[in-house]
XYZ file of N, CA, C and O in Angstrom:
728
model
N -10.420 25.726 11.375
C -10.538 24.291 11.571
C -10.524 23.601 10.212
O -11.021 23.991 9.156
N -9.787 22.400 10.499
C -9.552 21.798 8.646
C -10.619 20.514 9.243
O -10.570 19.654 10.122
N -11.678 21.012 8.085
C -12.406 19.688 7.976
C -11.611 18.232 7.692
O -10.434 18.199 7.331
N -12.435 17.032 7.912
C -11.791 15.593 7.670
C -12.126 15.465 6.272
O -13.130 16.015 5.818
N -11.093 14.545 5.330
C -11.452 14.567 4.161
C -12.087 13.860 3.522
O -12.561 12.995 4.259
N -12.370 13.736 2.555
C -13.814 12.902 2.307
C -12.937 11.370 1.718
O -13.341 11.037 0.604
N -12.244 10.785 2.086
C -11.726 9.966 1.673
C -11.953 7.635 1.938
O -12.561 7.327 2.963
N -11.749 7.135 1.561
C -12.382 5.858 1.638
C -12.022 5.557 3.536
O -10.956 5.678 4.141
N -13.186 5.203 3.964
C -13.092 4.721 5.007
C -12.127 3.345 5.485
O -11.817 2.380 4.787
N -11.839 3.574 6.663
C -10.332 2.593 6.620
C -11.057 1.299 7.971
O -11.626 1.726 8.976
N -10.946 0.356 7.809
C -11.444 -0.385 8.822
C -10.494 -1.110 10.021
O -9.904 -2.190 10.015
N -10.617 0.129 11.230
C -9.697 0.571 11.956
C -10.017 -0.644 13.643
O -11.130 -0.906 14.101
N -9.065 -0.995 14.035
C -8.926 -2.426 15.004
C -8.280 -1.209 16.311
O -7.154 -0.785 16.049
N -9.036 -0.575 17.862
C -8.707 0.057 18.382
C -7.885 -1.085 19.725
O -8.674 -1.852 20.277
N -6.653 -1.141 20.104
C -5.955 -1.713 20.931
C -5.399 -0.837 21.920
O -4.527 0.013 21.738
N -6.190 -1.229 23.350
C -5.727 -0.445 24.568
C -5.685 -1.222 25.936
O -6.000 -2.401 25.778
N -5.475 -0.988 26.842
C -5.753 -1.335 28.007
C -6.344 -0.985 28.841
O -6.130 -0.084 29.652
N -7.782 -2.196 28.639
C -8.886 -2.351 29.811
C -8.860 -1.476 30.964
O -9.340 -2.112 31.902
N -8.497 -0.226 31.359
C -8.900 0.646 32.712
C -9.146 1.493 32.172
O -8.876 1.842 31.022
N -9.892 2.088 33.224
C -10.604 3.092 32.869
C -10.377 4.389 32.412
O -11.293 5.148 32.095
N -9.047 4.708 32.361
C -8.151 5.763 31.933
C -8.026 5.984 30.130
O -8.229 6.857 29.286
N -7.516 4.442 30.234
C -7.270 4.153 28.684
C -8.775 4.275 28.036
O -9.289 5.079 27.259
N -9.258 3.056 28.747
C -10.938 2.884 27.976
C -11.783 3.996 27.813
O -12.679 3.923 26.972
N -11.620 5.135 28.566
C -11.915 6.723 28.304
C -11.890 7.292 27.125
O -12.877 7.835 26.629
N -10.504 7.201 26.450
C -9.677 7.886 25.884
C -10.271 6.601 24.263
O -10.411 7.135 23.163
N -10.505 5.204 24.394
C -10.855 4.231 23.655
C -12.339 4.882 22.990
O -12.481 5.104 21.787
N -13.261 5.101 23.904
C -14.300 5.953 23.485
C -14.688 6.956 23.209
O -15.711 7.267 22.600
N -13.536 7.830 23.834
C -13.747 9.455 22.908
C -13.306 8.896 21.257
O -13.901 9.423 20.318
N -12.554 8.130 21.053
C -11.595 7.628 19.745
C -12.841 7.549 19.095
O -13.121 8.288 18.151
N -13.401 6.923 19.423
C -14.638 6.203 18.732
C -15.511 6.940 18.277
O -15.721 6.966 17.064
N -16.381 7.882 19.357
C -17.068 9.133 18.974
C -16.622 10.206 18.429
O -17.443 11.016 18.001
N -14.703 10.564 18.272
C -14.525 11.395 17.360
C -14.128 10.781 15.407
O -14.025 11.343 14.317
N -14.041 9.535 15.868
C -13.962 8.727 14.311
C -14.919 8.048 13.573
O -14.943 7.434 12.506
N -16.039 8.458 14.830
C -17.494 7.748 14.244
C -18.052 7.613 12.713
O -18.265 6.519 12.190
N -18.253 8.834 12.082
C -18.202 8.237 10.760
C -16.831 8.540 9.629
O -17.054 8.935 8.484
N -15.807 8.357 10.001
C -14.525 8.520 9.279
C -14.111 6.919 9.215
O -13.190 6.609 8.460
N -14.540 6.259 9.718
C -13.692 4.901 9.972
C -14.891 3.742 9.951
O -16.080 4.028 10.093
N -14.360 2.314 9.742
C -15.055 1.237 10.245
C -14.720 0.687 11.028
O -13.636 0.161 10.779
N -15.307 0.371 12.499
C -14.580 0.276 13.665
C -14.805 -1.177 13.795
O -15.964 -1.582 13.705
N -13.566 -2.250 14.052
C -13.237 -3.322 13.988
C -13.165 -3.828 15.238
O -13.005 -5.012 15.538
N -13.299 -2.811 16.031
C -12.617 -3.283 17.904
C -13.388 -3.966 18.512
O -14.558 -3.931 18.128
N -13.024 -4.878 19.729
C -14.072 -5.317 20.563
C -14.821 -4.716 21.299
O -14.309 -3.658 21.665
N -15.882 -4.901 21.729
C -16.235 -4.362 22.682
C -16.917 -5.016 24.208
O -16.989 -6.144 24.695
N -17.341 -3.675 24.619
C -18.195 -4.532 26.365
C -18.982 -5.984 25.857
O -19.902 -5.944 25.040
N -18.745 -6.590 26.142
C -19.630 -7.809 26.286
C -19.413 -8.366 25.312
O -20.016 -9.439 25.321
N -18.608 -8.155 24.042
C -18.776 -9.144 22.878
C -17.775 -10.551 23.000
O -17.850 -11.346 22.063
N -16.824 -10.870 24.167
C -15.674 -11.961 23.928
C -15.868 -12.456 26.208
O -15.288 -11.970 27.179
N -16.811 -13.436 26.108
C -16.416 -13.514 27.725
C -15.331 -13.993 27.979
O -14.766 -14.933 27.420
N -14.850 -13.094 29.202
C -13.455 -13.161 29.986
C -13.243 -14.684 30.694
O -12.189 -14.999 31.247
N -14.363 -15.534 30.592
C -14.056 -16.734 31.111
C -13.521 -17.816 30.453
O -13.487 -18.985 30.838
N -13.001 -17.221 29.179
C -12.798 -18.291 28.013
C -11.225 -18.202 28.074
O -10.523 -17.403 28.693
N -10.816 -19.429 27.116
C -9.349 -19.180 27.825
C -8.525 -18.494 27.207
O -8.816 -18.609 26.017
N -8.014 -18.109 27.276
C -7.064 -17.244 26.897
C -6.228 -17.978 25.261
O -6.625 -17.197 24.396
N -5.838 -18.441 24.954
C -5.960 -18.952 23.541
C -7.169 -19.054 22.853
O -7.090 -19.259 21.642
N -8.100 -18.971 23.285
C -9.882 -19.306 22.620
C -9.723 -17.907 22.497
O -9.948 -17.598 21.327
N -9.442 -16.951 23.173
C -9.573 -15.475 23.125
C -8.805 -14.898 21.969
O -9.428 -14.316 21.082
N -7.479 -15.018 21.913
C -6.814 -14.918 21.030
C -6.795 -15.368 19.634
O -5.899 -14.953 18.898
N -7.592 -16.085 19.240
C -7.846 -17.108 18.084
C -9.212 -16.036 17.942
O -9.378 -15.659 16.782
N -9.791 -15.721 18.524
C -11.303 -14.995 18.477
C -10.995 -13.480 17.850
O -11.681 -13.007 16.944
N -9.924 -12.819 18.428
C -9.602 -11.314 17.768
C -9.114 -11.526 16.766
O -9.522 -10.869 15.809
N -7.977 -12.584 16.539
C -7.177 -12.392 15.248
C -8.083 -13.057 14.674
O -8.608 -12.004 14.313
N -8.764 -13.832 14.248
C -10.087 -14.338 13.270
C -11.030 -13.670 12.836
O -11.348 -13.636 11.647
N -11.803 -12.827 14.085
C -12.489 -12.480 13.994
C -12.806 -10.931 14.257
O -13.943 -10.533 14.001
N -12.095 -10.271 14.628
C -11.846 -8.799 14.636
C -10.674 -8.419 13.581
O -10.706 -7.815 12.508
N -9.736 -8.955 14.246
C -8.335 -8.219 12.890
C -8.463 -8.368 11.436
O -8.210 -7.416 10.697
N -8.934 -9.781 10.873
C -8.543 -10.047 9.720
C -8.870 -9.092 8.808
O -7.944 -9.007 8.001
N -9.939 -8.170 8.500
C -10.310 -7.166 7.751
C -9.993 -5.640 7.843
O -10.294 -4.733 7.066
N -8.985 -5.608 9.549
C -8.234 -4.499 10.023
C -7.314 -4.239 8.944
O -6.484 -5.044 8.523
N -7.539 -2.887 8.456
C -6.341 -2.134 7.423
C -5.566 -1.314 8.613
O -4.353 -1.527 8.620
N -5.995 -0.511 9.515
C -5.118 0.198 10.196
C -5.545 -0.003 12.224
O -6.607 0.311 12.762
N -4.451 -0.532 12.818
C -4.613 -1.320 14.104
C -4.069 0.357 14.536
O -3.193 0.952 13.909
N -4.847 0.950 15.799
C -4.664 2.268 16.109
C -4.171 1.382 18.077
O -4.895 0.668 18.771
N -3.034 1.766 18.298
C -2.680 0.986 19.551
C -2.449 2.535 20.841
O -1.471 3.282 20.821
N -3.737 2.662 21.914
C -3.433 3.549 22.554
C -2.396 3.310 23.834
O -2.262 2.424 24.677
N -1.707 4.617 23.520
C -0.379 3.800 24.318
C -0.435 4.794 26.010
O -0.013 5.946 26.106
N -0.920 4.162 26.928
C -1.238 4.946 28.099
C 0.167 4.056 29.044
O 1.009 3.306 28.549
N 0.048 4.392 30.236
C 1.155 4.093 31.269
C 1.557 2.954 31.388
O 2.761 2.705 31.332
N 0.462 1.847 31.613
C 0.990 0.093 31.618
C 0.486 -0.243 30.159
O 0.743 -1.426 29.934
N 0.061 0.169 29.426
C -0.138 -0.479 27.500
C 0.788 -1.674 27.647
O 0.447 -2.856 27.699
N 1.940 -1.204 27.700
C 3.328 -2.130 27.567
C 3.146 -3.211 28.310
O 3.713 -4.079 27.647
N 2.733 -3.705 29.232
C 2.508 -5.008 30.349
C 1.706 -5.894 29.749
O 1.908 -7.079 30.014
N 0.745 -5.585 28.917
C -0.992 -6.076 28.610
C -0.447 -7.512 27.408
O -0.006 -7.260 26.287
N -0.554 -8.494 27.774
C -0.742 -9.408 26.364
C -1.532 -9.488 25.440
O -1.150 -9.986 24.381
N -3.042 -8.951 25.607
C -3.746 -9.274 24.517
C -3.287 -7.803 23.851
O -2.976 -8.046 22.685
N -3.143 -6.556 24.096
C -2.280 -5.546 23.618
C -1.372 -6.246 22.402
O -1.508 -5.933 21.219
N -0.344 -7.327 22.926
C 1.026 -8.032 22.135
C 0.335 -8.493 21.304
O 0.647 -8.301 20.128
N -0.890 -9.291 21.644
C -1.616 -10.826 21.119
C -2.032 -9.730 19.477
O -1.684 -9.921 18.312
N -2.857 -8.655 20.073
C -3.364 -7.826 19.041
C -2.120 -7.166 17.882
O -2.262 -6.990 16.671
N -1.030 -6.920 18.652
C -0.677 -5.965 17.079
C 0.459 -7.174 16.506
O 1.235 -6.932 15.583
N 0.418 -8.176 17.047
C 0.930 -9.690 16.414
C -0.066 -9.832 15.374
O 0.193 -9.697 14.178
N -1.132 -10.090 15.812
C -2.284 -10.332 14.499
C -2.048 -9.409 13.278
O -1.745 -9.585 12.098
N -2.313 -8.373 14.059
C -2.597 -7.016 12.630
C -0.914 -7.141 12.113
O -0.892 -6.711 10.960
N -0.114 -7.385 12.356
C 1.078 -8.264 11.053
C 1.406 -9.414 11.197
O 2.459 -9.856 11.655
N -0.053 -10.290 10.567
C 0.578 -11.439 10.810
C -0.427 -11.803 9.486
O -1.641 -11.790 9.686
N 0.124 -12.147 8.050
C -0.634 -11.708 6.586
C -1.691 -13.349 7.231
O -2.777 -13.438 6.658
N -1.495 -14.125 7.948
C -1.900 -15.420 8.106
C -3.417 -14.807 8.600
O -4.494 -15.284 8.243
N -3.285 -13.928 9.281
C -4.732 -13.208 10.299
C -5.466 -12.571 9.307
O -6.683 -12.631 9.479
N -4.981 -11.823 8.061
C -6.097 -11.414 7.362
C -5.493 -11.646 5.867
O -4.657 -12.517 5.628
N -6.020 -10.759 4.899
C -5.394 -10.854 3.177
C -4.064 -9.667 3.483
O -2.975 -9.792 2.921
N -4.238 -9.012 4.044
C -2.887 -7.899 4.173
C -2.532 -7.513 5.522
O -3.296 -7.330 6.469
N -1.276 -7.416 5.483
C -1.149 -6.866 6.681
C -1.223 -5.091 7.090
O -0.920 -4.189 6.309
N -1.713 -4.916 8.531
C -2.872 -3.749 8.913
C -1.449 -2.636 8.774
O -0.360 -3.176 8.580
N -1.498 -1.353 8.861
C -0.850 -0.110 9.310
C -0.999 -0.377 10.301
O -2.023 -1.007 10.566
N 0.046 -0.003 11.481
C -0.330 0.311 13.169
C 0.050 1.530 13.473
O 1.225 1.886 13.379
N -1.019 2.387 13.914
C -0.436 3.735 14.437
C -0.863 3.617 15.921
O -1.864 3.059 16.372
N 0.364 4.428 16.731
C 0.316 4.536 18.599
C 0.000 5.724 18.572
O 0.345 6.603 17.782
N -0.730 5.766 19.525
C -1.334 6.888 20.261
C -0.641 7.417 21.596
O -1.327 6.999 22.529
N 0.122 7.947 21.936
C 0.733 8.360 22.819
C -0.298 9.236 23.998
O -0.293 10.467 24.001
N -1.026 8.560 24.823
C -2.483 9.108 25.712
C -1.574 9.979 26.786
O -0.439 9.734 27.195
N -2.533 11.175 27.130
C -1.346 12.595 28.276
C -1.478 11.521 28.954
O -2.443 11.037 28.363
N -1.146 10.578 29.993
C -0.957 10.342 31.276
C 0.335 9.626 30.849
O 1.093 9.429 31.799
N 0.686 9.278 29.902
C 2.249 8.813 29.767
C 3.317 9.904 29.839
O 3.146 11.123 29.878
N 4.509 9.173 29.849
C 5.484 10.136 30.538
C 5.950 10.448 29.121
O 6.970 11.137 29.121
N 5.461 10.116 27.855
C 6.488 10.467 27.058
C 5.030 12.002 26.057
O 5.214 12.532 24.961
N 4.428 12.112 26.528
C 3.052 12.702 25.981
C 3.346 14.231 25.782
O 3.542 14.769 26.871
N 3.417 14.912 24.940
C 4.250 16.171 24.305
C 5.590 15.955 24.441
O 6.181 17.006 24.686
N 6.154 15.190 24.389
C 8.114 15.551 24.150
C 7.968 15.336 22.605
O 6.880 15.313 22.030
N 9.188 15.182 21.997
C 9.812 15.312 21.354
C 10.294 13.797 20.609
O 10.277 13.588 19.396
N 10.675 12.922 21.561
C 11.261 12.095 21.416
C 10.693 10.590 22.088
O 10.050 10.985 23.061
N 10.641 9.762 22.082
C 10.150 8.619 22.803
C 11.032 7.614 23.472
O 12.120 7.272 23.008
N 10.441 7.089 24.743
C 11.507 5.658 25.474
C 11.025 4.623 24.933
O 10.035 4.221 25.545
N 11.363 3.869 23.831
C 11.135 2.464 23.610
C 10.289 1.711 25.033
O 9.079 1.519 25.149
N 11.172 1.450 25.817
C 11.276 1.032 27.075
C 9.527 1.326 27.622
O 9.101 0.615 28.533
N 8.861 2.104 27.169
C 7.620 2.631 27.672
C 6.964 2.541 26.763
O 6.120 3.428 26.639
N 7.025 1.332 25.577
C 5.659 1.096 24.954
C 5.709 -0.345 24.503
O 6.737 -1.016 24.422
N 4.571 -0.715 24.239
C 4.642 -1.996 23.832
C 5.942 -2.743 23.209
O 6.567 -1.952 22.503
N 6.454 -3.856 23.253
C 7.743 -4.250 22.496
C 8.020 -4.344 21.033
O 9.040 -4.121 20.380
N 6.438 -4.863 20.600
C 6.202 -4.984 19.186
C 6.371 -3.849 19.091
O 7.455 -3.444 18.672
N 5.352 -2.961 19.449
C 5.103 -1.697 18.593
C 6.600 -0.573 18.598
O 7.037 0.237 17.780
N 6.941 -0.926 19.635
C 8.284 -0.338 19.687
C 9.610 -0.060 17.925
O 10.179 0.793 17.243
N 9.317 -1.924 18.132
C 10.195 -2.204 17.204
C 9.587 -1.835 16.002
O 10.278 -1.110 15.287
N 8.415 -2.156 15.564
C 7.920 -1.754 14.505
C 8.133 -0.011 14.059
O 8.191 0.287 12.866
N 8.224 0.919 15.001
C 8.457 2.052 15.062
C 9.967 2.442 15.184
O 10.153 3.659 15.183
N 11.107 1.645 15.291
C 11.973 1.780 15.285
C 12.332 1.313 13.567
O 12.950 2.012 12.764
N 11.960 0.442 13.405
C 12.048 0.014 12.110
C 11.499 0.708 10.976
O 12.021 0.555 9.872
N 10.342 1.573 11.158
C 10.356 2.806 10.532
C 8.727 2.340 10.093
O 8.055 3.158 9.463
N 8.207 1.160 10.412
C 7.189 0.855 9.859
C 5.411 1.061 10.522
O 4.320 1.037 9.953
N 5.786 1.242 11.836
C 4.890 1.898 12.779
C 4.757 3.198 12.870
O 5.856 3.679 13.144
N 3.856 4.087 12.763
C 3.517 5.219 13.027
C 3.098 5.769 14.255
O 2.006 5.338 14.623
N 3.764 6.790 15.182
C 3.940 6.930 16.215
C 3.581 8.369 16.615
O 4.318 9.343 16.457
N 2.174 8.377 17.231
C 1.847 10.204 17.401
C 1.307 10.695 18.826
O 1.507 9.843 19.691
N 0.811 11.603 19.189
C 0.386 12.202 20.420
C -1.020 12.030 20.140
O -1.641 12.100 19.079
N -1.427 11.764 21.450
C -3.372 11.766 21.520
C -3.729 13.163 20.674
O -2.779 13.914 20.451
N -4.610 13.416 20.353
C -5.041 14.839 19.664
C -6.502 14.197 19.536
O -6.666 13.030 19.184
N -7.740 15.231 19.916
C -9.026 15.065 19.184
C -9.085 16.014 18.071
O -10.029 16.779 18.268
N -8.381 16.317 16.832
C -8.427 16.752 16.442
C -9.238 15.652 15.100
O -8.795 14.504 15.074
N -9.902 15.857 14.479
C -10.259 14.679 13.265
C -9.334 15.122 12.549
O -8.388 14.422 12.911
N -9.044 15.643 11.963
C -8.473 15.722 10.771
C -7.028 15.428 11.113
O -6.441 14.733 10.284
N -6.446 15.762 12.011
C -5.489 14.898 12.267
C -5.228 13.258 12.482
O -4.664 12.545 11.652
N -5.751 12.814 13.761
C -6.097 11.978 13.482
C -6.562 10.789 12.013
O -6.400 9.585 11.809
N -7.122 11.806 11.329
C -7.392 11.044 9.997
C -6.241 10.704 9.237
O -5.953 9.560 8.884
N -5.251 12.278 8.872
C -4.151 12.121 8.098
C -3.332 10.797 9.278
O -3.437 9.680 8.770
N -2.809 10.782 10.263
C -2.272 9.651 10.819
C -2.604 8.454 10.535
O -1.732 7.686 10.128
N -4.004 7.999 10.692
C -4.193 6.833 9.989
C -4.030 6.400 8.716
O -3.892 5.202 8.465
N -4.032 7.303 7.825
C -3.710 7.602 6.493
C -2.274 7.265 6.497
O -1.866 6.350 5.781
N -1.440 7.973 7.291
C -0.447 7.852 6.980
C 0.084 6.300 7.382
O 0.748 5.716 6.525
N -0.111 5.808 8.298
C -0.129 4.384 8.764
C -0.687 3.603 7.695
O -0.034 2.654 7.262
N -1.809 3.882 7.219
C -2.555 2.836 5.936
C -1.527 3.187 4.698
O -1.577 2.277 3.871
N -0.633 4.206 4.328
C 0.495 4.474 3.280
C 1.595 3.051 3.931
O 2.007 2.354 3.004
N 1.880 2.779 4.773
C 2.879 2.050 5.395
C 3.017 1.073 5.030
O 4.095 0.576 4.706
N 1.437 0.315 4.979
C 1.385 -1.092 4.672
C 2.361 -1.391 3.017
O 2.709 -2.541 2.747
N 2.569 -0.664 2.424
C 3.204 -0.845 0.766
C 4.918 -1.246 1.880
O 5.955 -1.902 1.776
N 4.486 -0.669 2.494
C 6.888 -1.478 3.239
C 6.941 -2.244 4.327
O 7.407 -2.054 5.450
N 6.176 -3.490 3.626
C 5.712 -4.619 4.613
C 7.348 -5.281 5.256
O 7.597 -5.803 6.342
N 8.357 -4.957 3.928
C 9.356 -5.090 4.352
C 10.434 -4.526 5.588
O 11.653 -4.606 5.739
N 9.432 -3.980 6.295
C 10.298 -3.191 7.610
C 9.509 -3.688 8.453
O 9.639 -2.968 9.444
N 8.516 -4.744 8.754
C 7.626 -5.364 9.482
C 8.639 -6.282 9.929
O 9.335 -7.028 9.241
N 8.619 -6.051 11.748
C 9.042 -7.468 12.531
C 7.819 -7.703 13.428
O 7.063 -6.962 14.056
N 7.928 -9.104 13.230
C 6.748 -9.519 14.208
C 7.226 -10.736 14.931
O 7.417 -10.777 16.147
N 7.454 -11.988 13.876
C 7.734 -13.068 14.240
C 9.158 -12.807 15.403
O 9.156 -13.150 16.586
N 9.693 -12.481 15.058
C 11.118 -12.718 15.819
C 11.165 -12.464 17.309
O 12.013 -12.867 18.105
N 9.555 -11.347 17.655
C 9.434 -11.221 19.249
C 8.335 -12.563 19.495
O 7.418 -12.896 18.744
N 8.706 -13.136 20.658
C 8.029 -14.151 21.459
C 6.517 -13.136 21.690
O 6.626 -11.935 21.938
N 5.594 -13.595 21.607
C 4.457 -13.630 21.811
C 4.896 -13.714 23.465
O 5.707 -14.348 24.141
N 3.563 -12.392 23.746
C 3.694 -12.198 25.683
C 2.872 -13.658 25.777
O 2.188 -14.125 24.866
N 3.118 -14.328 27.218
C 2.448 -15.698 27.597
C 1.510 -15.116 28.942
O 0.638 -15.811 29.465
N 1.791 -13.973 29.315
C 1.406 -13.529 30.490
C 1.235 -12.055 30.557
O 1.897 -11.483 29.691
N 0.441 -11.152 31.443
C 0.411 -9.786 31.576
C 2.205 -9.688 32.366
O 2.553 -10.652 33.048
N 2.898 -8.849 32.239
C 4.125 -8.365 32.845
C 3.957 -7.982 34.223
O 4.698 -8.298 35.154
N 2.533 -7.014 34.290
C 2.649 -6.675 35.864
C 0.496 -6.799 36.311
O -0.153 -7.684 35.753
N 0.219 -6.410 36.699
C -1.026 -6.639 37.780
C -1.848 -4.988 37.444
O -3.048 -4.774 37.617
N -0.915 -4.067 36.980
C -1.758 -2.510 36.691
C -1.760 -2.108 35.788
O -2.338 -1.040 35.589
């Protein structure tokens, strides 16, 4: 087993979708990065759901992202549908939301169809993050509890931020709506 390395803690923004599948997989993240990371994410009870949805959005990118160095986006079956998902890795490159813009690494969670291959469907992950990973500037891996993996990934995502120049953000429309209901 390769220990995690003793290296500067990265203050990490976790982006998933609210069910219980994902949010599973959100909290093992947490308890296996517990002290490797500074965890930036929201949580149960900190943003009520009755607020509107721009008040919400103005609330993460202000107030969760701006100090995010590396946005970790878990990418489970509907990820791709979710707006505050979009709303979130819009922020973490958007230099306006914090002093730099964040690394984003995907998490590819087993219940997706693309989870041990080889290769990935655009088509089956978020749009941003897609492109950002097509563009060479997103970092794109398989769930693993492994720490030390995990660690080097974020690492390697926090190396990224130096080729801000392969960052698209602006040019996708911001989601206005969830895509589907699951």
């Amino acid at each position: 087993i390769r220990l995690p390395r003793n290296i500067e803690k990265r203050n990490v923004f976790i982006s998933f979708r609210s069910e219980t599948y994902d949010k599973c997989f959100k909290n093992r993240l947490e308890r296996i990065l517990d002290d490797l990371i500074i965890n930036q994410s929201v949580h149960d009870g900190d943003i009520l759901p009755d607020n509107s949805a721009d008040y919400i959005k103005h609330l993460i990118q202000q107030g969760y992202l701006k100090d995010t160095t590396v946005q970790i986006v878990l990418i489970g079956n509907h990820t791709k549908n979710k707006r505050y998902v979009d709303w979130e890795i819009y922020g973490a490159l958007d230099k306006k939301v914090g002093h730099r813009y964040a690394g984003i690494l995907g998490l590819i969670l087993p219940n997706h169809p693309d989870f041990g291959k080889s290769t990935v469907n655009y088509a089956l992950m978020p749009n941003r993050l897609a492109a950002n990973y097509k563009s060479g500037y997103a970092v794109v891996r398989h769930w693993t509890s492994d720490r030390r993996k995990l660690q080097d990934y974020i690492e390697e995502a926090f190396a990224m931020r130096s080729r801000d120049d392969l960052i698209v953000n602006r040019e996708i429309p911001q989601m206005k709506k969830n895509l589907t209901d699951d």
